[in-house]
Short mmCIF file of C-alpha atoms and ligand atoms in Angstrom, two decimals:
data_model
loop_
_atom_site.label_atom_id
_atom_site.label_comp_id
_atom_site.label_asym_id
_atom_site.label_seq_id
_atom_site.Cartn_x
_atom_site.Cartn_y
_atom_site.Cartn_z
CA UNK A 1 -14.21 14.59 -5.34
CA UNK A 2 -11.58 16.24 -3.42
CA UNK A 3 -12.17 17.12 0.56
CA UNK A 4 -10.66 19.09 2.93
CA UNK A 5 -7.61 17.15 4.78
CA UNK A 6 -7.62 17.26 8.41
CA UNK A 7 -5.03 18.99 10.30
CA UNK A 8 -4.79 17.17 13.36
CA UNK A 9 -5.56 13.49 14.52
CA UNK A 10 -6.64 13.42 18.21
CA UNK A 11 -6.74 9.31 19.66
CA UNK A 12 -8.38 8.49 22.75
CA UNK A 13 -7.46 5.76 24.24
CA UNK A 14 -3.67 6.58 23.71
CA UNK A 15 -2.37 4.30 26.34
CA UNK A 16 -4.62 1.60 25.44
CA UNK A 17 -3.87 -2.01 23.47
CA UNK A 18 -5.31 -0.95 20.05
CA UNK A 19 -2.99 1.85 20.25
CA UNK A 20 -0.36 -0.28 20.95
CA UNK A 21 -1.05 -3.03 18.77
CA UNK A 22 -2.00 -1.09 15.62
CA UNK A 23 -2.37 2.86 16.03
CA UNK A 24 1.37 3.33 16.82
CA UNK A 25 2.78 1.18 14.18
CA UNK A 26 0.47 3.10 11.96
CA UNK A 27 1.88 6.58 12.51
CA UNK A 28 5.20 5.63 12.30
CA UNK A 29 4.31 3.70 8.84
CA UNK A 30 2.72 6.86 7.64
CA UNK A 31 5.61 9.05 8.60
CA UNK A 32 8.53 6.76 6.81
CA UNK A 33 6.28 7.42 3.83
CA UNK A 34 6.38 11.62 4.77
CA UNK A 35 2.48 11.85 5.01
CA UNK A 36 2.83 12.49 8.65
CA UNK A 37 2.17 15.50 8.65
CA UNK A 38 -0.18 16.63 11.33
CA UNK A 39 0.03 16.61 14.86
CA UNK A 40 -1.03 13.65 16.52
CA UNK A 41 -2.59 14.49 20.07
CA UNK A 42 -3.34 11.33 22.26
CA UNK A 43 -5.93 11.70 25.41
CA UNK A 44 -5.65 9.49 27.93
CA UNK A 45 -6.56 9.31 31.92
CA UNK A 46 -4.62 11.67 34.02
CA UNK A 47 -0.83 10.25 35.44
CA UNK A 48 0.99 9.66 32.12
CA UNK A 49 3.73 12.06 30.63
CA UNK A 50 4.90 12.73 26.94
CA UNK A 51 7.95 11.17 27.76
CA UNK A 52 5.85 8.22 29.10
CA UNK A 53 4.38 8.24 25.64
CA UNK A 54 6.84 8.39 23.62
CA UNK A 55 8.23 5.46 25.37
CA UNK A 56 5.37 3.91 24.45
CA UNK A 57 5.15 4.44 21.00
CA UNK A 58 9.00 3.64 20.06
CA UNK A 59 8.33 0.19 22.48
CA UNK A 60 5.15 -0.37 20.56
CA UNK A 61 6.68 0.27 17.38
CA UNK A 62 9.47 -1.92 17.92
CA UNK A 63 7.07 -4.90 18.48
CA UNK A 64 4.59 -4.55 16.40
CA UNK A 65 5.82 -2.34 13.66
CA UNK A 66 8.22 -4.53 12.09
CA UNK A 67 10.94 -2.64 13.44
CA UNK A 68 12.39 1.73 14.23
CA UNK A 69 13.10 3.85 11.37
CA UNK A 70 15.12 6.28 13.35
CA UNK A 71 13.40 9.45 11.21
CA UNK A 72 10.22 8.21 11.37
CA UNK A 73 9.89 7.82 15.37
CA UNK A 74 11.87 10.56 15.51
CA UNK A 75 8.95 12.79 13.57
CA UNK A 76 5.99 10.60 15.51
CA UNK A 77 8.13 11.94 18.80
CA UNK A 78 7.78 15.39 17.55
CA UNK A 79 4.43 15.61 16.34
CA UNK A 80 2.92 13.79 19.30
CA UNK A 81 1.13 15.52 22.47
CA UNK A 82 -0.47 14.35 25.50
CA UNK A 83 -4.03 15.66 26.70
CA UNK A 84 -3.97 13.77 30.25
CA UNK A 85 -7.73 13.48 32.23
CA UNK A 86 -10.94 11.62 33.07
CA UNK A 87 -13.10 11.73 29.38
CA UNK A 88 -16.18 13.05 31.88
CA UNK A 89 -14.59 16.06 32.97
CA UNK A 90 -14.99 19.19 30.88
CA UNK A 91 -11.35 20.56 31.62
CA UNK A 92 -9.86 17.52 29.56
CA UNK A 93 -11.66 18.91 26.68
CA UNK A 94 -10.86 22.47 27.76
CA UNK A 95 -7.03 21.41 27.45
CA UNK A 96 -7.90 19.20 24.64
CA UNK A 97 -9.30 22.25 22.59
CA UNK A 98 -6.02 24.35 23.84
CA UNK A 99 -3.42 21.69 22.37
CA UNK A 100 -5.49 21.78 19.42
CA UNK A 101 -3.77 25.05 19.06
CA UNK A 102 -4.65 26.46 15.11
CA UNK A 103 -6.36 23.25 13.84
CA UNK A 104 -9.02 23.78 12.40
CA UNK A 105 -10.44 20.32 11.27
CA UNK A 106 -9.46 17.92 13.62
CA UNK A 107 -10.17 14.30 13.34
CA UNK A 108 -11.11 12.15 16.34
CA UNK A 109 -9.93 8.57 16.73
CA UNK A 110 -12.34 6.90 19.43
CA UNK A 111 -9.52 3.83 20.22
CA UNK A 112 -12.04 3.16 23.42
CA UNK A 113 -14.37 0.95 24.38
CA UNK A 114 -17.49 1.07 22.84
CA UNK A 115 -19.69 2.08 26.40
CA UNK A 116 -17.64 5.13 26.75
CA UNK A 117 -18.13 6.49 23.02
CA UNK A 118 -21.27 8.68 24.20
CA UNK A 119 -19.57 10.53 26.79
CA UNK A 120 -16.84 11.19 24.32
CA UNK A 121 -18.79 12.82 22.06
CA UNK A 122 -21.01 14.95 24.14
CA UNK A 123 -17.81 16.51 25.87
CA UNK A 124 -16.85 17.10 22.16
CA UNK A 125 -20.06 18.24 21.31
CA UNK A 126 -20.68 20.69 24.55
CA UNK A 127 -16.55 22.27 24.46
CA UNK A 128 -17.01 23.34 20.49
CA UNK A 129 -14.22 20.76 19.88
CA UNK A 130 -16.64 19.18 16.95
CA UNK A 131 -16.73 22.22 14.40
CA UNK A 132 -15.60 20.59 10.86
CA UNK A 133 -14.37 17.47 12.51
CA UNK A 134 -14.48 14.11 11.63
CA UNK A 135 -14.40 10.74 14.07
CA UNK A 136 -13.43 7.81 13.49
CA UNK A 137 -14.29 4.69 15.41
CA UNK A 138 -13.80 0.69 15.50
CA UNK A 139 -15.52 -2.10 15.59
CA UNK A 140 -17.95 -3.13 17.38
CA UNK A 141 -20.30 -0.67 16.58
CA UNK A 142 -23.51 -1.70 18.92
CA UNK A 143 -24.14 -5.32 19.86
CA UNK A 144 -27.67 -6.01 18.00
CA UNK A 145 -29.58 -4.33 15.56
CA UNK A 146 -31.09 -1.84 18.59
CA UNK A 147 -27.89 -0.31 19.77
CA UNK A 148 -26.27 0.14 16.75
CA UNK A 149 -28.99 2.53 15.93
CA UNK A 150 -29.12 4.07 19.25
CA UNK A 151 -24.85 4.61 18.85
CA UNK A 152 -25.92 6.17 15.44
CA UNK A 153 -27.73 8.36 16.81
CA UNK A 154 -25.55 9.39 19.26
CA UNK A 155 -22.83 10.17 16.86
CA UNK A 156 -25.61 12.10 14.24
CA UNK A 157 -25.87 14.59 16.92
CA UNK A 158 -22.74 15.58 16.03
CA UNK A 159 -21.57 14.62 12.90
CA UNK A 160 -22.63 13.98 9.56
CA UNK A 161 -22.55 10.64 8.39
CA UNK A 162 -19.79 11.71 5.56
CA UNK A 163 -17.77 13.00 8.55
CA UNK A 164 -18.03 9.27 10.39
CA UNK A 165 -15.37 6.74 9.64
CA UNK A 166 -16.10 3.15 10.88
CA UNK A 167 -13.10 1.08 10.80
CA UNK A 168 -13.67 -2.30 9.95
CA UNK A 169 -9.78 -3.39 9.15
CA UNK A 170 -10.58 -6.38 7.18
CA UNK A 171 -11.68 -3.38 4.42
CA UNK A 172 -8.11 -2.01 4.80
CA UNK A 173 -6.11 -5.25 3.69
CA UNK A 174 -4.72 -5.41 0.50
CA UNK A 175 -5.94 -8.76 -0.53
CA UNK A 176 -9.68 -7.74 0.49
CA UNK A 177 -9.23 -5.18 -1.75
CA UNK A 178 -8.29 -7.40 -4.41
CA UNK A 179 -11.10 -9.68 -4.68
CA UNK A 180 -12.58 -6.38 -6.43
CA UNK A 181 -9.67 -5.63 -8.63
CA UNK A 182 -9.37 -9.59 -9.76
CA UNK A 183 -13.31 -9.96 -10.62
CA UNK A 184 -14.00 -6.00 -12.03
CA UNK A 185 -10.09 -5.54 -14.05
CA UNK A 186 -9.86 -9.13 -15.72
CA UNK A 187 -12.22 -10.01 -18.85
CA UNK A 188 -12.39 -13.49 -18.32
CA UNK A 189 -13.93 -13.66 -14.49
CA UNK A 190 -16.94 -11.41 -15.31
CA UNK A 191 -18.90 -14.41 -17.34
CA UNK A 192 -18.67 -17.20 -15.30
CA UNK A 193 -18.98 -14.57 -11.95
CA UNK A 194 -22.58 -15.98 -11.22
CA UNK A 195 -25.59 -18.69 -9.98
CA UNK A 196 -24.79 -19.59 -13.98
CA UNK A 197 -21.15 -20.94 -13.40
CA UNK A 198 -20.79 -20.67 -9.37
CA UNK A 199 -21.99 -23.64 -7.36
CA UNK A 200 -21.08 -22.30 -4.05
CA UNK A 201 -18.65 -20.12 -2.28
CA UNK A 202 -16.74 -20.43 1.58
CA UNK A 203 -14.71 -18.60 3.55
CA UNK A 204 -12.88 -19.44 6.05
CA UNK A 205 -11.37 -17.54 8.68
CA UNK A 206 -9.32 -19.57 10.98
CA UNK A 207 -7.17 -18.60 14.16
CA UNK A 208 -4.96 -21.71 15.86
CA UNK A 209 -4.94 -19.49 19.15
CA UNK A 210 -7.55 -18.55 21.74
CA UNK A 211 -9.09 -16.07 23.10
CA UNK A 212 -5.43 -14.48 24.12
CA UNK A 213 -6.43 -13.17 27.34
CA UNK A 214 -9.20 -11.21 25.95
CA UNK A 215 -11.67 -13.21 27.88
CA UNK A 216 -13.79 -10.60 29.20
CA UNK A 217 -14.18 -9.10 25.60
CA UNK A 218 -14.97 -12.32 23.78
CA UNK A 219 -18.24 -13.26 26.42
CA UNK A 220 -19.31 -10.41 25.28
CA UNK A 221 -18.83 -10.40 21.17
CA UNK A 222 -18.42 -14.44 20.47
CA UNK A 223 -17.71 -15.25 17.36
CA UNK A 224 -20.76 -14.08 15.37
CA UNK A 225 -20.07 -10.59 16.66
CA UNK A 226 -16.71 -10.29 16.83
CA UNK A 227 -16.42 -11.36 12.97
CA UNK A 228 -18.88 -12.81 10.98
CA UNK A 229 -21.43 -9.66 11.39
CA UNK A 230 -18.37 -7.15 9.83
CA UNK A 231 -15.33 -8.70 8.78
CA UNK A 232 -17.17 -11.76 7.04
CA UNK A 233 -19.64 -10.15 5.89
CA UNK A 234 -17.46 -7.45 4.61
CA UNK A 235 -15.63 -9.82 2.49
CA UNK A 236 -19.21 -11.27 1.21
CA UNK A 237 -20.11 -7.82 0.12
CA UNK A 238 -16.84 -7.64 -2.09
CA UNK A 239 -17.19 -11.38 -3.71
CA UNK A 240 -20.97 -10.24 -4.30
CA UNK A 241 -21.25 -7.36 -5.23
CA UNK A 242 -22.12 -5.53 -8.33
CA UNK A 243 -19.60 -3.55 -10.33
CA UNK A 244 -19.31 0.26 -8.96
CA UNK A 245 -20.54 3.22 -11.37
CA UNK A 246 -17.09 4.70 -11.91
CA UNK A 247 -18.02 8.19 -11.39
CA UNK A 248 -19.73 8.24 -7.60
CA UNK A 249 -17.93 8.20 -5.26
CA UNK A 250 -20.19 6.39 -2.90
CA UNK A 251 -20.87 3.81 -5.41
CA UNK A 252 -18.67 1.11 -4.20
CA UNK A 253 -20.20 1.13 -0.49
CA UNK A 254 -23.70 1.77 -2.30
CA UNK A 255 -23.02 -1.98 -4.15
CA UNK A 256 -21.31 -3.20 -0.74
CA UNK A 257 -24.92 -2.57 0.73
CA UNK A 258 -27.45 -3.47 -1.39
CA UNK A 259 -25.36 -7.32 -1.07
CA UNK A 260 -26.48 -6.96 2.57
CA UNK A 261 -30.03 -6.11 1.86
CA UNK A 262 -30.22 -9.25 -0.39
CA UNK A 263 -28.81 -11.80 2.26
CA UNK A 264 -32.17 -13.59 3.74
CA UNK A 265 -31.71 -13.14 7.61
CA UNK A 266 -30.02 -15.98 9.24
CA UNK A 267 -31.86 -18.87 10.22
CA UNK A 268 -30.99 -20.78 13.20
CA UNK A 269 -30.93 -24.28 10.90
CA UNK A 270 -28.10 -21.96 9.11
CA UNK A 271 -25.94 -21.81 11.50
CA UNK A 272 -24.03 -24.07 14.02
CA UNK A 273 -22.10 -23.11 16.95
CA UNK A 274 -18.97 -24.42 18.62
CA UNK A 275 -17.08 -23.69 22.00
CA UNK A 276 -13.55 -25.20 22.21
CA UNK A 277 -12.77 -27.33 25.29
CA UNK A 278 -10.58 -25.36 27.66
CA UNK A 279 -12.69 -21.91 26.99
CA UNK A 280 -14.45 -21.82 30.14
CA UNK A 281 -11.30 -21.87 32.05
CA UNK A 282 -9.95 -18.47 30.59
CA UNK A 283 -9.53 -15.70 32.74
CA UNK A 284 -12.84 -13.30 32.61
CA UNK A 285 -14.98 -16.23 31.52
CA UNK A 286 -18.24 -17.73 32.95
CA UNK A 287 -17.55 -21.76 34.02
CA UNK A 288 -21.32 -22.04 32.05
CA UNK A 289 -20.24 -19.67 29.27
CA UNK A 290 -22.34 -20.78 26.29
CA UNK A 291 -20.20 -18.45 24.17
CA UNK A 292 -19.31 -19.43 20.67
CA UNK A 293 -15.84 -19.14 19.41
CA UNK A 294 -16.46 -21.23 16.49
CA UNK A 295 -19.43 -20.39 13.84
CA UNK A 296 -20.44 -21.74 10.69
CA UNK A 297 -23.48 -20.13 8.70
CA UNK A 298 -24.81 -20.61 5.12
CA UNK A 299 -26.15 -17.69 3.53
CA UNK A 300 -28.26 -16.77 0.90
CA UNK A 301 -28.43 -13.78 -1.26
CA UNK A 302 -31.89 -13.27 -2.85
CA UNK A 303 -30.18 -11.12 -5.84
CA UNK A 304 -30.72 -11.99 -9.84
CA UNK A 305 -26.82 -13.04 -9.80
CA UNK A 306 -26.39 -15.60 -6.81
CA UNK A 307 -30.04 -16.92 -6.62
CA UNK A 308 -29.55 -20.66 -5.41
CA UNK A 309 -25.36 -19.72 -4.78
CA UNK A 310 -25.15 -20.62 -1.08
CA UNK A 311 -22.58 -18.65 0.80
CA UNK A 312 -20.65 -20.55 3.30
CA UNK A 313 -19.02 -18.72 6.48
CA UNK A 314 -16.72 -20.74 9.37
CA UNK A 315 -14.74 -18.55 11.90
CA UNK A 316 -13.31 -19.91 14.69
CA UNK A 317 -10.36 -20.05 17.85
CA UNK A 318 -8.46 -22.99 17.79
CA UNK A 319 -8.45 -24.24 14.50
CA UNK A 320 -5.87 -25.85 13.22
CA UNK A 321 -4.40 -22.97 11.31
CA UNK A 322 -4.14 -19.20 11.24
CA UNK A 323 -5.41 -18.69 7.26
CA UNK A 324 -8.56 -17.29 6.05
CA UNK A 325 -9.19 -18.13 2.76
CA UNK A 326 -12.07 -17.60 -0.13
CA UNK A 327 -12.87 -20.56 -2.25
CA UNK A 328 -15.18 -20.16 -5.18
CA UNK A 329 -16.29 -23.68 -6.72
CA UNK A 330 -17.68 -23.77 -10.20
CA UNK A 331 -19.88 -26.01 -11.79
CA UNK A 332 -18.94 -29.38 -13.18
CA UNK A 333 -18.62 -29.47 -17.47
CA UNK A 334 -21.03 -32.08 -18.50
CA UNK A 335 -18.49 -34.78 -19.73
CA UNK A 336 -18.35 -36.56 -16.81
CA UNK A 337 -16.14 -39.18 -17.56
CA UNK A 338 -13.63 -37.14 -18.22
CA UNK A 339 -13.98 -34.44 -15.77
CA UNK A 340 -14.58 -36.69 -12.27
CA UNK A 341 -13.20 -35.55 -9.25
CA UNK A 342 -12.10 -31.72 -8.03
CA UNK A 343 -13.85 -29.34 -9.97
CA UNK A 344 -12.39 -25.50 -10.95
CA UNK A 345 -12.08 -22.98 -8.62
CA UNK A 346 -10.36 -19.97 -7.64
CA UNK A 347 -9.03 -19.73 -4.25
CA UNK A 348 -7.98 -16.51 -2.66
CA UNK A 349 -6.18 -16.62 0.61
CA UNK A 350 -6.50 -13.28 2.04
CA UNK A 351 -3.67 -13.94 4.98
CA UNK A 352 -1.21 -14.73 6.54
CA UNK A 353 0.54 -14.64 3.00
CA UNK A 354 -1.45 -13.60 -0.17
CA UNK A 355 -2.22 -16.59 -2.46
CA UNK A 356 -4.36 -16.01 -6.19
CA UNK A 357 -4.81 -19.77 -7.49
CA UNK A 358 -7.09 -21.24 -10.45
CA UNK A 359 -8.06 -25.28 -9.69
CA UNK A 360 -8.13 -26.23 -13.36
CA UNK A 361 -8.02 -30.05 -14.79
CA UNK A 362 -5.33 -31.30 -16.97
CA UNK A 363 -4.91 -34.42 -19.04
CA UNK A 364 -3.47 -37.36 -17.13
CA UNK A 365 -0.37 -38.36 -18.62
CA UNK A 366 -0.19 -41.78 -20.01
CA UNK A 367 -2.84 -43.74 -22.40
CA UNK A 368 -6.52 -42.80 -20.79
CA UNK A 369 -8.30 -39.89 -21.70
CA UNK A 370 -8.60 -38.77 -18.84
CA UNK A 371 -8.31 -35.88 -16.42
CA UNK A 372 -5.79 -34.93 -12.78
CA UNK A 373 -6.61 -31.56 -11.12
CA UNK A 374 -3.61 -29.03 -10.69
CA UNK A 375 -3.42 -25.76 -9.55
CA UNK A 376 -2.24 -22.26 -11.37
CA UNK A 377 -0.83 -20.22 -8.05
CA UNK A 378 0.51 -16.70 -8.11
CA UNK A 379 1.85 -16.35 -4.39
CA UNK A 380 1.92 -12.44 -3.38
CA UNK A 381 5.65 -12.38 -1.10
CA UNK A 382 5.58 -9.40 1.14
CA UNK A 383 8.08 -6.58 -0.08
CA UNK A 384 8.22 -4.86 2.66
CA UNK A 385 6.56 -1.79 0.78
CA UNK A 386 2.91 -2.98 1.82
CA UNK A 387 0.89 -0.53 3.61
CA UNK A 388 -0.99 -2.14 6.54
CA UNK A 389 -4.92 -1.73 6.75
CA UNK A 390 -4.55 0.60 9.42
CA UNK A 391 -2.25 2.51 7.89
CA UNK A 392 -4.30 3.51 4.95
CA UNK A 393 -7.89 3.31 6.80
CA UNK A 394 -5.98 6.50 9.10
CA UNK A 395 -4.70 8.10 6.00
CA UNK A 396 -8.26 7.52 4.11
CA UNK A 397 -9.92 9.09 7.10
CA UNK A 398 -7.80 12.34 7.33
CA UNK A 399 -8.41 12.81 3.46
CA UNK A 400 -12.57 11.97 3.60
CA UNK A 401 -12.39 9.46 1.80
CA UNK A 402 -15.32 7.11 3.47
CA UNK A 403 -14.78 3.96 0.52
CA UNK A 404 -13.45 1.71 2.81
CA UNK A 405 -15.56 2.66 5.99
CA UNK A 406 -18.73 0.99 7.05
CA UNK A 407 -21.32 3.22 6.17
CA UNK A 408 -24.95 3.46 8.97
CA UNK A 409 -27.14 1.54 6.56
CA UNK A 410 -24.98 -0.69 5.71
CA UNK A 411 -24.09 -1.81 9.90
CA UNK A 412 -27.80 -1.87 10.24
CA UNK A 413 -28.24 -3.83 7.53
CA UNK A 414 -25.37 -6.53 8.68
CA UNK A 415 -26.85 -6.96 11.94
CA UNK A 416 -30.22 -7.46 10.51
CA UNK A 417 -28.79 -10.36 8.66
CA UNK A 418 -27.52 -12.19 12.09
CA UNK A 419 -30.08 -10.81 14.50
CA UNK A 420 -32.13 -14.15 14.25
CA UNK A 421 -29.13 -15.93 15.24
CA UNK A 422 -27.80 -13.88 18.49
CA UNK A 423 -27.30 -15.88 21.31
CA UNK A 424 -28.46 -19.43 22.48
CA UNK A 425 -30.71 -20.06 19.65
CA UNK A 426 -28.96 -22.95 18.66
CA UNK A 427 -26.73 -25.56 21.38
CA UNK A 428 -23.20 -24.74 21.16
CA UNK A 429 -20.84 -27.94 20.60
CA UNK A 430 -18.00 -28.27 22.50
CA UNK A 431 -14.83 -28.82 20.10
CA UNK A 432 -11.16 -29.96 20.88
CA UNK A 433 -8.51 -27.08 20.33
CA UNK A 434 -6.62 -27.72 17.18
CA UNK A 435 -9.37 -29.17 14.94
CA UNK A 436 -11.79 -28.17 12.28
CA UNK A 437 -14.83 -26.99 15.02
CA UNK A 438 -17.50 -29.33 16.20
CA UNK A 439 -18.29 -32.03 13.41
CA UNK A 440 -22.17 -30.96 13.13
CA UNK A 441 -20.61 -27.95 10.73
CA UNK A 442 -20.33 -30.33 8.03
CA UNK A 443 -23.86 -30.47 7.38
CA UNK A 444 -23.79 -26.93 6.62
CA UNK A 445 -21.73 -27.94 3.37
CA UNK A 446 -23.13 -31.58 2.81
CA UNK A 447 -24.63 -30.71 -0.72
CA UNK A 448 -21.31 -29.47 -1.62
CA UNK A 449 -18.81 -31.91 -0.66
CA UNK A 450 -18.03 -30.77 2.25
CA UNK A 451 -15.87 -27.92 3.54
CA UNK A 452 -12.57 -26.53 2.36
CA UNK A 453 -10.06 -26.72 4.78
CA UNK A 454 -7.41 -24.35 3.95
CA UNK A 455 -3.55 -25.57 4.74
CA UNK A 456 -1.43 -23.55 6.80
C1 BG6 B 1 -10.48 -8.60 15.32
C2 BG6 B 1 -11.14 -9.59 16.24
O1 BG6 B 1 -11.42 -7.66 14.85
O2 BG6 B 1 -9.90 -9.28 14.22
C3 BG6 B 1 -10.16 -10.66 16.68
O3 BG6 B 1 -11.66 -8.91 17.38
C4 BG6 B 1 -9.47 -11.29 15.49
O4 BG6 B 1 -10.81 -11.65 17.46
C5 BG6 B 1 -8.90 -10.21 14.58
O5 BG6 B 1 -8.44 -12.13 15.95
C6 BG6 B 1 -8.32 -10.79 13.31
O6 BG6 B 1 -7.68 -9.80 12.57
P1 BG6 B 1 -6.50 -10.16 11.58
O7 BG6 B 1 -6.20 -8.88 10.88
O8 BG6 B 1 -5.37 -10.64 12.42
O9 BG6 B 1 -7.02 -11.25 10.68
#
C-alpha cells in the first residue's frame, strides 16, 4: 500500500539530548544516502540561532555519527530551520506554521519529555498545524496501564492512529529484525519453532554502566519501565510470534500483538528485583530509592505454540557486560548417554556486534561414543553500510509505513502484562556493580539450568 510521503519533518526538542544523541546523526545518515529531502524544522525554547544549530548538529554528528560527510552536513545545514519559543505560547506555532512555508503534510517529531506531549499537541491542534500530519513520538509512552490510555487519547484528538508513529528503537535494529527473517525465510527452523522442540527461551539485555547521569529519569522509569515493558517485550513479540499474512500490511504488528495478549500478567513470584550498590548516591536520586535497575521476570504465553515454554527476561545496569543476547534451548534427544551435557540452541546476539550461532553436539574424538558440544557461528562485521534504527524508524515514518511502530493496543496490552509488578511489590536486592544482579534471579531459571550469561 503506498502513502503519501511527508514533506517536512518538524522536531521538538531540537536542542535536546535525544536530538543530539540520535536525531542528528540520523539526518545526516539519511542525507549521505540522498533521501534527505525535506526540510527539517527544529522548535526549541526561545535564545538559540540557526547558526547555533547548525553548530550543533555538525558537533553532534561528529560524536555520535561515526564521523562528517562534508555533503551530507552540508545538505542537513541547508535544509534545517529554527522555530525558537515557549511550546505554550500560540505565536511559536504561528511562526511554526509560517516556516512550514508550502508543506503540506508535515510530520511532527515529539523529541520531549513525555509531560509536555499534551501541550504540544493542542497548540498543533488549535493553530491548524495538524491537517494531514503525522507525529511521531518515543518511548515512554505513559507510565502504567492508566496513562498510557489517557496519552492515547490525547493524541486521538488529533490524529488517527495510522498517522501515530511510536518509536520503540529496539524495532529499528537490524538484528531485531532478523529474528523474523531467520525463523519465517529458513525451512528448517519452522518445525522445531515450538513447546514441541523449545524448552525455554532468555534474553538478556545487559549494560556494564550506570545510570550515566540520567538519575532523575531512571527513579522515575526503573528498569521494568525503561525496558522490559517495550524493548523486551518487543523482542518477545518477534521470537513468538506467528508468521505474518503476506498481503496486510498491518499483519506483522497484528501477530506482534496478539503475543502480548497471550502473556499471563506478571506475577510478583515472576519477577525479582535488584538495585546495584552505589545507585543511591547518583545525582537526582532518593538516598531510600527502592528503584530497580536490575529485573528478571519469567513469562508465560498461554498460546497453542509456547504452552509450558517459559520466557526468561534479565535487564540490568552494571552487569558485567554491554551484550544483549537471545538464547533458545531445545529439548534433549532421548539417548542420553550419548547426548549429556549442553544441549542445542541457537543464540542470537542482537548487539554490540551481530552474532547467528547453532549449539550442536559432535562426536568426541578418540575411542568412546560419545558426544562434545561446539558451536556453528556466523558473526555479522559492521560494513559501514548499516542503517541505524533511527535512521530507518525516521525514514519509515515520513513514508507511513507504521510496521515497525508500536501500535495503541499493542502499548496497552504490554503494560497490562507488567502492571501487577509496578513498584515495591517485591524487595529489591542490593547487587555489587559488575556482576550478574542479585543471586535470588537464579531461581527464576532453576528448572532450566540456570541462566545464560552472555560473554562480552
Ligand atoms: C533506552 C533506555 O531506551 O535504551 C536506556 O532508556 C538504555 O536505559 C537504551 O540504555 C539501550 O539502547 P541500546 O540501543 O543502546 O541498546
Amino acid at each position: 500500500m503506498s502513502l503519501p510521503r511527508s514533506d517536512a519533518l518538524v522536531f521538538f526538542g531540537a536542542t535536546g539530548d535525544l536530538a543530539y544523541k540520535k536525531i542528528f546523526p540520523a539526518f545526516h545518515a539519511m542525507a549521505r544516502r540522498g533521501h534527505l529531502d525535506f526540510p527539517v524544522i527544529g522548535v526549541a525554547r526561545a535564545g538559540w540561532t540557526i547558526e547555533r544549530l547548525r553548530a550543533r548538529a555538525r558537533d553532534s554528528v561528529a560524536t555520535y555519527g561515526g564521523g562528517i560527510d562534508d555533503k551530507a552536513i552540508a545538505q542537513l545545514s541547508a535544509q534545517l530551520r529554527l522555530v525558537g519559543g515557549d511550546y505554550e505560547d500560540p505565536a511559536t506555532y504561528a511562526a511554526l506554521r509560517q516556516a512550514l512555508a508550502d508543506a503540506r503534510r508535515p510530520a511532527y517529531y515529539l523529541a520531549i519529555p513525555p509531560s509536555m506531549f499534551a501541550r504540544v499537541v493542542e497548540g498543533l491542534g488549535r493553530s491548524g498545524c495538524a491537517h494531514d500530519a503525522r507525529v511521531i513520538l518515543e518511548k515512554p509512552f505513559g507510565r502504567d496501564l492508566p496513562s498510557a490510555q489517557a496519552l492515547n487519547r490525547t493524541l486521538h484528538t488529533l490524529f488517527d492512529e495510522s498517522a501515530i508513529f511510536r518509536i520503540d528503537h529496539y524495532l529499528g535494529k537490524d538484528p531485531v529484525q532478523n529474528l523474523v527473517i531467520f525463523r519465517f525465510a529458513n525451512t528448517f527452523v519452522d518445525p522445531i519453532w515450538n513447546r514441541h522442540y523449545v524448552e525455554s527461551v532468555q534474553i538478556t539485555m545487559a549494560e556494564s554502566f550506570g545510570v550515566q547521569g540520567r538519575g532523575r529519569f531512571y527513579e522515575e522509569a526503573g528498569a521494568i519501565r525503561d525496558v522490559i515493558q517495550n524493548h523486551m517485550l518487543q523482542v518477545v513479540s518477534f521470537l513468538a510470534m506467528e508468521p505474518p499474512i503476506a498481503t496486510y500490511h498491518e499483519s506483522i504488528r497484528d501477530e506482534r500483538v496478539k503475543v502480548f495478549q497471550a502473556i499471563r500478567p506478571l506475577r510478583p513470584e515472576d519477577l525479582v528485583r535488584g538495585q546495584f550498590r552505589g545507585y543511591r548516591q547518583e545525582d537526582g536520586v532518593a538516598p531510600d530509592s527502592t528503584v530497580e535497575t536490575f529485573a528478571a521476570v519469567r513469562l508465560h504465553i498461554d498460546s497453542w505454540r509456547w504452552d509450558g515454554v517459559p520466557f526468561y527476561i534479565r535487564a540490568g545496569k552494571c552487569l558485567p557486560s554491554t551484550t544483549t543476547e537471545v538464547l533458545v534451548t531445545f529439548k534433549r534427544p532421548p539417548l542420553r548417554k550419548i547426548a549429556l551435557g549442553e544441549t542445542n540452541y541457537f543464540r542470537f546476539r542482537l548487539s554490540p556486534d551481530v552474532i547467528i550461532a547453532i549449539g550442536a553436539r559432535i562426536k568426541k574424538p578418540g575411542e568412546q561414543m560419545a558426544s562434545e558440544p561446539t558451536e556453528l557461528k556466523v558473526v555479522h562485521y559492521p560494513d559501514g553500510d548499516e542503517m541505524d534504527a533511527y535512521e530507518r524508524l525516521l525514514g519509515d515514518a515520513m513514508a507511513g509505513d507504521g510496521t515497525l511502530f508500536a501500535r495503541q493496543d499493542g502499548v496497552e496490552a504490554a503494560w497490562a502484562i507488567v502492571e501487577p509488578i509496578l513498584g515495591n511489590v517485591t524487595p529489591v536486592h542490593d547487587y555489587a556493580p559488575g556482576t550478574w544482579g542479585p543471586a535470588d534471579s537464579a531461581r527464576l531459571t532453576e528448572q532450566v539450568g540456570g541462566w545464560h550469561c552472555p560473554a562480552s
